[in-house]
Amino acid sequence: MVGYAGNQAEAEAAAKEAVSSGGRAITVRADVADEHAVAALFDAAEAEFGGVDVVVHAAGRMHLAPIAELDLADLDDLHRTNVRGTFVVVQQAARRLRPGGAIVTFSTSVVGLAFPGYGAYAAGKGAVEALTLILARELRGRDVTANSVAPGPTATDLFLDGKDEETIARLSAQPPLERLGTPADIAEVVAFLASPAGHWINGQVIRANGGII
């Protein structure tokens, strides 16, 4: 199941890739902050696949500005997706996942790095971390894990948007590995947490950032 908000082409491409690798996949459009749309998304997954075992919640928005200058409308927009959206998705996941399942949310290493301009974004992701760690404890007895992945600077469209070459070069030099992360780097961490091999990892924030912090 590939859930998406607006980019249908990317969602369908991901589904086709899964099918070409021998899997099954469908796409469903849903606003993650809309509890009715998210419930319908889970309904569709259960109807198609017979149940839900893994939920990876990666939806997010990013508005960058100094705290003194950020438009509060942008703050509300960001937190609607990043905080409320995460809460709505993991609420459904907590109700529906089968034993042996896994929930993976997304934070950011900026929570620890404290880059200027990231105040609103990091605050929302700090909320995601707290929510995930508490959820792991509330799932006691269910045999379902909950962890958060906190990438460092990673070469995604969201990260690269609006950054000049000097900024990108500076951020690339920060990790001891001296490069930006790639989507594949992060996907491998998520895949491990979602797999039986990663099932003993629970209630953790994994800072996948090449060693910045």
C-alpha positions as MATLAB code, in Angstrom:
seq = 'MVGYAGNQAEAEAAAKEAVSSGGRAITVRADVADEHAVAALFDAAEAEFGGVDVVVHAAGRMHLAPIAELDLADLDDLHRTNVRGTFVVVQQAARRLRPGGAIVTFSTSVVGLAFPGYGAYAAGKGAVEALTLILARELRGRDVTANSVAPGPTATDLFLDGKDEETIARLSAQPPLERLGTPADIAEVVAFLASPAGHWINGQVIRANGGII';
ca = [
       0.000    0.000    0.000;
       1.384    3.400   -1.011;
      -0.439    6.337    0.539;
      -0.022    9.781   -0.982;
      -1.450   13.268   -0.664;
      -0.857   14.913   -4.024;
       1.894   13.267   -6.067;
      -0.009   10.469   -7.725;
       2.678    9.847  -10.341;
       5.357    9.143   -7.716;
       2.998    6.913   -5.750;
       2.126    4.890   -8.830;
       5.807    4.609   -9.770;
       6.582    3.205   -6.310;
       3.721    0.732   -6.612;
       4.890   -0.386  -10.057;
       8.400   -0.931   -8.713;
       7.024   -3.141   -5.952;
       4.990   -5.152   -8.454;
       7.951   -5.519  -10.821;
       9.921   -6.978   -7.891;
       7.297   -9.658   -7.391;
       5.116   -7.944   -4.786;
       1.594   -6.572   -4.711;
       0.778   -2.907   -4.305;
      -2.054   -0.418   -4.523;
      -2.110    3.358   -4.119;
      -4.573    5.304   -1.993;
      -4.879    9.065   -1.705;
      -5.295   10.446    1.814;
      -4.577   13.585    3.801;
      -2.693   12.195    6.801;
      -4.230   14.809    9.102;
      -7.776   13.724    8.170;
      -8.726   10.899   10.498;
     -11.549    9.704    8.215;
      -9.294    9.545    5.149;
      -6.607    7.695    7.102;
      -9.135    5.206    8.481;
     -10.318    4.585    4.908;
      -6.691    4.032    3.835;
      -6.252    1.364    6.520;
      -9.601   -0.164    5.531;
      -8.347   -0.440    1.947;
      -5.108   -2.090    3.090;
      -6.964   -4.628    5.204;
      -9.388   -5.400    2.385;
      -6.604   -5.858   -0.179;
      -3.989   -7.655    1.923;
      -5.967   -9.205    4.774;
      -4.356   -7.091    7.491;
      -1.603   -4.595    8.279;
       1.831   -5.584    9.561;
       4.096   -2.568    8.962;
       3.342    1.160    8.865;
       6.033    3.601    7.713;
       4.874    7.177    8.124;
       7.076    9.496    6.071;
       4.718   12.348    5.157;
       6.074   15.754    6.108;
       6.297   19.452    5.371;
       9.150   21.871    6.012;
       8.966   25.664    6.388;
      12.295   27.295    7.252;
      12.611   30.720    8.861;
      13.990   32.264   12.042;
      11.543   31.849   14.907;
      11.066   35.616   15.139;
      10.046   35.796   11.489;
       8.022   32.632   10.797;
       4.464   33.230    9.617;
       2.138   31.475   12.047;
       0.055   30.214    9.139;
       3.147   28.296    8.019;
       3.571   26.974   11.566;
      -0.003   25.701   11.602;
       0.403   24.140    8.148;
       3.611   22.380    9.168;
       2.281   21.052   12.445;
      -0.979   19.896   10.858;
       0.962   17.462    8.685;
       4.000   16.683   10.828;
       2.399   16.430   14.269;
      -1.335   15.859   13.820;
      -0.716   13.744   10.706;
       1.727   11.513   12.556;
      -0.656   11.179   15.491;
      -3.586   10.226   13.249;
      -1.587    7.616   11.326;
      -0.008    5.946   14.353;
      -3.341    5.992   16.181;
      -4.816    3.836   13.425;
      -1.662    1.716   13.332;
      -1.842    1.104   17.078;
      -5.425   -0.071   16.736;
      -4.886   -2.343   13.758;
      -1.394   -3.825   13.484;
      -1.120   -7.567   13.869;
       1.330   -9.227   16.295;
       4.895   -9.081   15.025;
       4.244   -5.735   13.370;
       6.273   -2.542   13.269;
       5.571    1.193   13.209;
       8.264    3.532   11.879;
       7.900    7.314   12.076;
      10.230   10.007   10.773;
      11.992   12.620   12.885;
      15.130   14.584   11.982;
      18.660   14.879   13.336;
      18.057   18.642   13.427;
      16.319   18.026   16.772;
      19.843   17.551   18.145;
      21.821   19.685   15.690;
      19.646   22.771   16.330;
      20.322   24.481   12.989;
      19.079   28.106   12.944;
      15.957   28.482   10.837;
      14.655   25.017   11.675;
      12.834   25.946   14.902;
       9.297   25.122   13.813;
      10.315   22.001   11.888;
      12.496   20.619   14.682;
       9.837   21.370   17.302;
       7.323   19.307   15.350;
       9.762   16.458   14.920;
      10.579   16.562   18.629;
       6.884   15.945   19.165;
       7.067   12.979   16.780;
       9.922   11.479   18.798;
       8.033   11.825   22.078;
       4.879   10.381   20.550;
       6.740    7.382   19.130;
       8.561    6.511   22.342;
       5.360    6.707   24.381;
       3.514    4.627   21.781;
       6.131    1.869   22.084;
       5.367    1.617   25.786;
       1.608    1.752   25.288;
       1.867   -1.216   22.917;
       3.156   -3.464   25.726;
       1.901   -7.001   25.247;
       0.987   -6.513   21.572;
       4.328   -7.673   20.052;
       4.383   -4.500   17.931;
       7.407   -2.196   17.829;
       7.489    1.588   17.384;
      10.662    3.436   16.408;
      11.564    6.741   14.794;
      14.223    7.304   12.140;
      15.927   10.711   12.326;
      17.900   11.342    9.135;
      20.645   13.907    8.869;
      21.140   15.956    5.697;
      19.848   13.695    2.924;
      19.713   14.394   -0.796;
      15.946   14.463   -1.233;
      13.908   17.031   -3.158;
      12.536   18.376    0.134;
      16.032   18.891    1.549;
      17.656   20.333   -1.584;
      14.846   22.774   -2.381;
      15.988   26.378   -1.943;
      19.580   25.562   -0.916;
      22.531   27.008   -2.849;
      25.635   24.999   -3.768;
      27.680   26.500   -0.928;
      25.121   25.428    1.664;
      24.894   21.933    0.206;
      28.691   21.601    0.182;
      28.930   22.760    3.800;
      26.305   20.272    4.947;
      27.909   17.480    2.906;
      31.194   18.026    4.744;
      29.698   17.702    8.239;
      29.484   13.914    8.606;
      32.775   12.044    9.092;
      31.759   10.138    5.945;
      31.868   13.505    4.118;
      28.757   13.233    1.990;
      25.031   13.741    2.114;
      22.901   10.768    2.937;
      20.912    9.168    0.146;
      17.312    7.962    0.162;
      18.696    4.420   -0.086;
      20.719    4.915    3.118;
      17.549    5.784    4.996;
      15.439    3.127    3.316;
      17.862    0.429    4.508;
      17.409    1.551    8.114;
      13.627    1.524    7.754;
      13.692   -1.903    6.111;
      15.748   -3.287    9.009;
      13.361   -1.892   11.630;
      10.396   -3.314    9.724;
      11.952   -6.758    9.366;
      12.054   -9.678   11.836;
      15.803   -8.996   12.213;
      15.039   -5.574   13.691;
      12.190   -6.615   15.953;
      14.252   -6.371   19.146;
      14.771   -2.643   18.462;
      11.848   -0.865   20.096;
      11.107    2.574   21.493;
      14.210    4.109   19.916;
      15.186    7.111   17.823;
      17.738    6.047   15.212;
      19.849    9.032   14.118;
      20.824    7.963   10.593;
      23.177   10.807    9.763;
      26.636    9.443    8.968;
      28.006   10.312   12.384;
      27.234   14.045   12.724;
      26.012   13.513   16.287;
];
